mmCIF file of C-alpha atoms in Angstrom:
data_model
loop_
_atom_site.group_PDB
_atom_site.id
_atom_site.type_symbol
_atom_site.label_atom_id
_atom_site.label_comp_id
_atom_site.label_asym_id
_atom_site.label_seq_id
_atom_site.Cartn_x
_atom_site.Cartn_y
_atom_site.Cartn_z
ATOM 1 C CA MET A 1 15.358 23.301 15.982
ATOM 2 C CA ALA A 2 17.631 20.528 17.262
ATOM 3 C CA ILE A 3 14.625 18.284 17.892
ATOM 4 C CA ARG A 4 13.259 19.033 14.422
ATOM 5 C CA ARG A 5 16.611 18.139 12.845
ATOM 6 C CA GLN A 6 16.610 14.860 14.754
ATOM 7 C CA ILE A 7 13.100 14.058 13.533
ATOM 8 C CA VAL A 8 14.020 14.845 9.932
ATOM 9 C CA ALA A 9 17.131 12.689 10.246
ATOM 10 C CA LEU A 10 15.068 9.802 11.622
ATOM 11 C CA VAL A 11 12.548 10.070 8.794
ATOM 12 C CA GLN A 12 15.346 10.045 6.235
ATOM 13 C CA LEU A 13 16.910 7.023 7.933
ATOM 14 C CA LEU A 14 13.643 5.097 7.644
ATOM 15 C CA ALA A 15 13.354 6.084 3.993
ATOM 16 C CA ASN A 16 16.864 4.824 3.367
ATOM 17 C CA ILE A 17 16.075 1.602 5.213
ATOM 18 C CA GLN A 18 13.133 0.926 2.918
ATOM 19 C CA THR A 19 15.241 1.552 -0.165
ATOM 20 C CA VAL A 20 17.969 -0.765 1.140
ATOM 21 C CA VAL A 21 15.437 -3.470 1.958
ATOM 22 C CA MET A 22 13.883 -3.321 -1.511
ATOM 23 C CA ALA A 23 17.324 -3.291 -3.121
ATOM 24 C CA ASP A 24 18.412 -6.252 -1.008
ATOM 25 C CA TYR A 25 15.373 -8.163 -2.143
ATOM 26 C CA SER A 26 15.985 -7.486 -5.812
ATOM 27 C CA SER A 27 19.346 -9.219 -5.604
ATOM 28 C CA VAL A 28 18.023 -12.310 -3.827
ATOM 29 C CA GLU A 29 17.060 -15.355 -5.848
ATOM 30 C CA GLU A 30 13.859 -16.823 -4.416
ATOM 31 C CA PRO A 31 13.060 -20.513 -4.826
ATOM 32 C CA SER A 32 9.575 -19.960 -6.231
ATOM 33 C CA SER A 33 7.670 -17.367 -8.223
ATOM 34 C CA SER A 34 5.007 -17.124 -5.517
ATOM 35 C CA CYS A 35 7.555 -15.891 -2.999
ATOM 36 C CA ASN A 36 9.081 -13.557 -5.554
ATOM 37 C CA SER A 37 5.755 -11.901 -6.286
ATOM 38 C CA LEU A 38 5.187 -11.349 -2.594
ATOM 39 C CA ALA A 39 8.549 -9.602 -2.252
ATOM 40 C CA VAL A 40 9.641 -11.772 0.655
ATOM 41 C CA VAL A 41 12.929 -10.508 2.077
ATOM 42 C CA PRO A 42 14.970 -12.931 4.199
ATOM 43 C CA TYR A 43 14.300 -12.437 7.915
ATOM 44 C CA ASP A 44 17.465 -11.759 9.856
ATOM 45 C CA GLU A 45 17.244 -10.812 13.539
ATOM 46 C CA SER A 46 20.900 -9.747 13.532
ATOM 47 C CA ASN A 47 20.386 -7.134 10.797
ATOM 48 C CA VAL A 48 20.025 -3.785 12.595
ATOM 49 C CA ILE A 49 18.656 -2.145 9.457
ATOM 50 C CA LEU A 50 15.533 -4.302 9.699
ATOM 51 C CA VAL A 51 14.845 -3.724 13.404
ATOM 52 C CA PRO A 52 11.971 -1.205 12.956
ATOM 53 C CA PHE A 53 10.131 -3.686 10.757
ATOM 54 C CA GLN A 54 10.533 -6.585 13.160
ATOM 55 C CA LYS A 55 8.228 -4.930 15.695
ATOM 56 C CA LYS A 56 5.182 -7.091 16.273
ATOM 57 C CA THR A 57 2.740 -4.197 16.160
ATOM 58 C CA ARG A 58 2.532 -0.523 15.229
ATOM 59 C CA ASP A 59 -0.063 1.945 16.458
ATOM 60 C CA PHE A 60 -1.708 4.679 14.389
ATOM 61 C CA LEU A 61 -4.436 7.226 15.029
ATOM 62 C CA PHE A 62 -6.723 7.951 12.100
ATOM 63 C CA VAL A 63 -10.235 9.386 12.063
ATOM 64 C CA GLU A 64 -10.107 9.540 15.876
ATOM 65 C CA LYS A 65 -9.617 5.779 16.084
ATOM 66 C CA ARG A 66 -6.582 3.893 17.267
ATOM 67 C CA LEU A 67 -5.502 1.254 14.757
ATOM 68 C CA ILE A 68 -3.175 -1.479 15.993
ATOM 69 C CA ILE A 69 -1.420 -3.078 13.046
ATOM 70 C CA LYS A 70 0.191 -6.474 13.438
ATOM 71 C CA GLN A 71 3.422 -6.924 11.499
ATOM 72 C CA ASN A 72 4.792 -10.312 10.507
ATOM 73 C CA TRP A 73 8.157 -9.757 8.899
ATOM 74 C CA ARG A 74 9.400 -13.290 9.595
ATOM 75 C CA ASP A 75 6.689 -14.962 7.492
ATOM 76 C CA GLY A 76 5.488 -12.214 5.163
ATOM 77 C CA GLY A 77 8.526 -10.066 4.454
ATOM 78 C CA VAL A 78 7.839 -6.599 3.033
ATOM 79 C CA ALA A 79 4.206 -7.505 2.398
ATOM 80 C CA ALA A 80 3.564 -7.737 6.136
ATOM 81 C CA VAL A 81 5.010 -4.483 7.466
ATOM 82 C CA VAL A 82 3.805 -0.886 7.299
ATOM 83 C CA TRP A 83 5.790 1.294 4.889
ATOM 84 C CA ASP A 84 5.773 5.085 4.671
ATOM 85 C CA ALA A 85 3.811 5.017 1.416
ATOM 86 C CA ALA A 86 0.835 3.477 3.230
ATOM 87 C CA VAL A 87 1.016 6.017 6.047
ATOM 88 C CA VAL A 88 1.267 8.967 3.654
ATOM 89 C CA LEU A 89 -1.652 7.740 1.547
ATOM 90 C CA SER A 90 -3.745 7.227 4.686
ATOM 91 C CA GLU A 91 -2.943 10.767 5.819
ATOM 92 C CA PHE A 92 -3.843 12.100 2.380
ATOM 93 C CA LEU A 93 -7.200 10.325 2.406
ATOM 94 C CA GLU A 94 -7.982 11.656 5.874
ATOM 95 C CA SER A 95 -7.333 15.168 4.550
ATOM 96 C CA HIS A 96 -9.508 14.556 1.487
ATOM 97 C CA LYS A 97 -12.438 12.647 2.916
ATOM 98 C CA GLN A 98 -14.636 13.461 -0.084
ATOM 99 C CA LEU A 99 -12.546 11.066 -2.193
ATOM 100 C CA VAL A 100 -13.751 8.161 -0.068
ATOM 101 C CA LEU A 101 -17.073 9.052 1.551
ATOM 102 C CA GLU A 102 -19.835 6.724 0.277
ATOM 103 C CA LYS A 103 -17.537 5.592 -2.556
ATOM 104 C CA LYS A 104 -16.901 2.050 -3.730
ATOM 105 C CA VAL A 105 -13.205 1.490 -3.003
ATOM 106 C CA ILE A 106 -10.703 -1.301 -3.608
ATOM 107 C CA GLU A 107 -7.138 -1.481 -2.317
ATOM 108 C CA LEU A 108 -4.602 -3.556 -4.252
ATOM 109 C CA GLY A 109 -1.605 -5.248 -2.647
ATOM 110 C CA ALA A 110 -2.896 -4.158 0.743
ATOM 111 C CA GLY A 111 -0.262 -5.892 2.871
ATOM 112 C CA THR A 112 -1.191 -5.018 6.458
ATOM 113 C CA GLY A 113 -4.405 -3.278 5.372
ATOM 114 C CA LEU A 114 -3.781 0.151 6.888
ATOM 115 C CA VAL A 115 -4.909 2.194 3.862
ATOM 116 C CA GLY A 116 -8.089 0.198 3.298
ATOM 117 C CA MET A 117 -9.045 0.384 6.960
ATOM 118 C CA VAL A 118 -8.603 4.150 6.981
ATOM 119 C CA ALA A 119 -10.767 4.361 3.852
ATOM 120 C CA SER A 120 -13.481 2.416 5.685
ATOM 121 C CA LEU A 121 -13.291 4.728 8.682
ATOM 122 C CA LEU A 122 -13.772 7.637 6.288
ATOM 123 C CA GLY A 123 -17.062 6.212 5.073
ATOM 124 C CA GLY A 124 -16.060 4.178 2.045
ATOM 125 C CA TYR A 125 -17.398 0.785 1.014
ATOM 126 C CA VAL A 126 -14.058 -0.946 0.886
ATOM 127 C CA GLU A 127 -12.618 -4.181 -0.449
ATOM 128 C CA ILE A 128 -9.069 -4.882 0.716
ATOM 129 C CA THR A 129 -7.163 -7.320 -1.474
ATOM 130 C CA ASP A 130 -3.874 -9.146 -1.685
ATOM 131 C CA ARG A 131 -2.463 -12.519 -2.680
ATOM 132 C CA GLU A 132 -3.433 -15.628 -0.732
ATOM 133 C CA MET A 133 -0.105 -15.796 1.096
ATOM 134 C CA ALA A 134 -0.642 -12.321 2.570
ATOM 135 C CA LEU A 135 -4.230 -12.797 3.695
ATOM 136 C CA LYS A 136 -3.588 -14.258 7.153
ATOM 137 C CA THR A 137 -2.045 -11.084 8.565
ATOM 138 C CA LEU A 138 -4.458 -8.910 6.595
ATOM 139 C CA LYS A 139 -7.545 -10.685 7.925
ATOM 140 C CA TYR A 140 -6.188 -10.566 11.451
ATOM 141 C CA ASN A 141 -5.640 -6.803 11.307
ATOM 142 C CA VAL A 142 -9.086 -6.092 9.898
ATOM 143 C CA GLY A 143 -10.752 -8.435 12.379
ATOM 144 C CA GLU A 144 -8.994 -6.941 15.386
ATOM 145 C CA ASN A 145 -9.559 -3.316 14.422
ATOM 146 C CA PHE A 146 -13.206 -3.733 13.424
ATOM 147 C CA LYS A 147 -14.383 -5.935 16.279
ATOM 148 C CA HIS A 148 -17.049 -3.443 17.204
ATOM 149 C CA PRO A 149 -18.368 -1.826 14.006
ATOM 150 C CA THR A 150 -20.564 1.227 14.381
ATOM 151 C CA HIS A 151 -23.688 2.151 12.489
ATOM 152 C CA ASP A 152 -21.846 4.739 10.395
ATOM 153 C CA VAL A 153 -18.764 2.644 9.507
ATOM 154 C CA ASP A 154 -18.830 -0.532 7.434
ATOM 155 C CA SER A 155 -16.115 -3.085 8.101
ATOM 156 C CA PRO A 156 -13.927 -3.598 5.017
ATOM 157 C CA THR A 157 -14.129 -6.883 3.143
ATOM 158 C CA VAL A 158 -10.914 -8.870 2.701
ATOM 159 C CA LEU A 159 -10.588 -10.695 -0.620
ATOM 160 C CA GLU A 160 -7.913 -12.631 -2.446
ATOM 161 C CA LEU A 161 -6.778 -10.993 -5.657
ATOM 162 C CA GLU A 162 -3.774 -12.085 -7.646
ATOM 163 C CA TRP A 163 -3.177 -9.460 -10.292
ATOM 164 C CA GLY A 164 -4.188 -10.496 -13.759
ATOM 165 C CA LYS A 165 -6.133 -13.576 -12.598
ATOM 166 C CA SER A 166 -9.829 -14.233 -11.931
ATOM 167 C CA LEU A 167 -10.618 -10.598 -12.609
ATOM 168 C CA GLU A 168 -14.116 -11.497 -13.764
ATOM 169 C CA THR A 169 -15.089 -11.941 -10.109
ATOM 170 C CA PHE A 170 -14.442 -8.256 -9.452
ATOM 171 C CA SER A 171 -16.524 -5.261 -10.443
ATOM 172 C CA ARG A 172 -15.629 -2.831 -13.210
ATOM 173 C CA ASN A 173 -17.186 0.187 -11.569
ATOM 174 C CA TYR A 174 -15.054 1.117 -8.561
ATOM 175 C CA ASP A 175 -15.016 4.791 -7.693
ATOM 176 C CA LEU A 176 -11.527 4.646 -6.205
ATOM 177 C CA ILE A 177 -8.589 2.245 -6.521
ATOM 178 C CA LEU A 178 -5.801 2.528 -3.950
ATOM 179 C CA GLY A 179 -2.253 1.201 -3.980
ATOM 180 C CA ALA A 180 0.658 1.923 -1.642
ATOM 181 C CA ASP A 181 4.158 0.846 -2.709
ATOM 182 C CA ILE A 182 2.944 -1.711 -5.231
ATOM 183 C CA ILE A 183 5.038 -0.838 -8.297
ATOM 184 C CA TYR A 184 8.555 -1.961 -7.334
ATOM 185 C CA LEU A 185 8.591 -5.455 -8.908
ATOM 186 C CA GLU A 186 9.004 -5.173 -12.656
ATOM 187 C CA GLU A 187 7.768 -8.684 -13.412
ATOM 188 C CA THR A 188 4.379 -7.800 -11.905
ATOM 189 C CA PHE A 189 3.839 -4.681 -14.051
ATOM 190 C CA PRO A 190 1.888 -6.310 -16.931
ATOM 191 C CA ASP A 191 -0.530 -8.035 -14.556
ATOM 192 C CA LEU A 192 -0.937 -4.909 -12.461
ATOM 193 C CA LEU A 193 -1.731 -2.845 -15.555
ATOM 194 C CA LYS A 194 -4.228 -5.474 -16.687
ATOM 195 C CA THR A 195 -5.862 -5.397 -13.260
ATOM 196 C CA LEU A 196 -6.097 -1.607 -13.157
ATOM 197 C CA ALA A 197 -7.625 -1.564 -16.621
ATOM 198 C CA HIS A 198 -10.245 -4.152 -15.642
ATOM 199 C CA LEU A 199 -11.240 -2.454 -12.388
ATOM 200 C CA SER A 200 -11.405 1.072 -13.821
ATOM 201 C CA GLY A 201 -14.321 2.804 -15.458
ATOM 202 C CA CYS A 202 -14.421 6.236 -17.009
ATOM 203 C CA LYS A 203 -15.146 7.840 -13.632
ATOM 204 C CA THR A 204 -12.693 5.780 -11.572
ATOM 205 C CA LYS A 205 -9.802 7.463 -9.801
ATOM 206 C CA VAL A 206 -6.606 5.547 -9.090
ATOM 207 C CA LEU A 207 -4.307 6.759 -6.324
ATOM 208 C CA LEU A 208 -0.815 5.271 -6.197
ATOM 209 C CA SER A 209 1.478 6.193 -3.322
ATOM 210 C CA CYS A 210 5.111 5.280 -3.833
ATOM 211 C CA LYS A 211 8.773 6.037 -3.469
ATOM 212 C CA ILE A 212 10.408 6.246 -6.901
ATOM 213 C CA ARG A 213 13.619 4.257 -6.411
ATOM 214 C CA TYR A 214 14.664 2.977 -9.803
ATOM 215 C CA ASP A 215 14.233 3.605 -13.527
ATOM 216 C CA ARG A 216 11.806 0.691 -13.676
ATOM 217 C CA ASP A 217 9.433 2.563 -11.361
ATOM 218 C CA VAL A 218 9.389 5.482 -13.773
ATOM 219 C CA ASN A 219 8.896 3.004 -16.615
ATOM 220 C CA PHE A 220 5.731 1.715 -14.962
ATOM 221 C CA LEU A 221 4.271 5.206 -14.867
ATOM 222 C CA GLN A 222 5.063 5.603 -18.549
ATOM 223 C CA MET A 223 3.368 2.286 -19.293
ATOM 224 C CA LEU A 224 0.349 3.384 -17.273
ATOM 225 C CA LYS A 225 0.042 6.489 -19.428
ATOM 226 C CA ASN A 226 -0.822 4.346 -22.439
ATOM 227 C CA ASP A 227 -4.350 3.905 -21.107
ATOM 228 C CA PHE A 228 -4.542 6.404 -18.256
ATOM 229 C CA ILE A 229 -4.075 10.109 -17.688
ATOM 230 C CA VAL A 230 -1.492 10.306 -14.905
ATOM 231 C CA HIS A 231 -0.310 13.247 -12.834
ATOM 232 C CA GLN A 232 1.358 13.859 -9.499
ATOM 233 C CA ILE A 233 -0.978 15.302 -6.888
ATOM 234 C CA PHE A 234 1.103 15.215 -3.708
ATOM 235 C CA HIS A 235 4.711 14.922 -2.554
ATOM 236 C CA ASP A 236 5.730 14.356 1.045
ATOM 237 C CA LYS A 237 9.257 15.729 0.830
ATOM 238 C CA GLU A 238 10.425 14.591 4.265
ATOM 239 C CA ARG A 239 9.525 10.955 3.590
ATOM 240 C CA ASP A 240 10.033 11.304 -0.183
ATOM 241 C CA ILE A 241 6.696 9.706 -0.983
ATOM 242 C CA VAL A 242 4.774 10.747 -4.085
ATOM 243 C CA ILE A 243 1.057 10.211 -4.739
ATOM 244 C CA TYR A 244 -0.070 9.903 -8.352
ATOM 245 C CA GLU A 245 -3.636 10.109 -9.602
ATOM 246 C CA ALA A 246 -4.638 8.193 -12.713
ATOM 247 C CA SER A 247 -7.896 8.072 -14.666
ATOM 248 C CA ARG A 248 -8.873 6.097 -17.744
ATOM 249 C CA LYS A 249 -8.673 7.694 -21.166
ATOM 250 C CA CYS A 250 -12.345 7.522 -22.194
#
């Protein structure tokens, strides 16, 4: 019981760290809109709160495969580290393989690419996307973890996608759209909604994994309900991560 309490306490500490990091970012004035949209948090080696996210790599085991994820906090901020929302969504997909198997999948705001890579291992045809500034780490992670593709697993494709722009280059018939911790910047909400609307057909499922921190996060879900049917399908209480499913109103 003592060990379990320690584990729970550690999980809660990490959850609090993420909330503090996001809150710290929201109060920082960035010099350019491109940095702001990437949620770059100042790198500070002396800040003990940020220590877990300054690790160069993190290891995960999904679908009987070891995934080694490179993190690059110094250059990429929160876009280049693995948050609990990505881990929880990956675990959920592994437990619900039918959502992904032989499905056309796209991940938005992929960051390190963990979720999209897990979707590929589960048999999906996956496109992993993020803004240009995040692609270096993303491409590295995909390249390193899919060096030796097998006949039954397709390597995911990494593509640049800035929400709300050049959407005509992307399909409108994805089976599954994935997003982990992508709804915390209010100024990106209109473009994200536009992107979800473009990529979604009547049979598309959208899975959003997130920690609801502020009123603006709830506001996004309300905005999403204008064009989508939205409901909660999973809640990891220890890590306080919620997964929402959305489908177009057709």
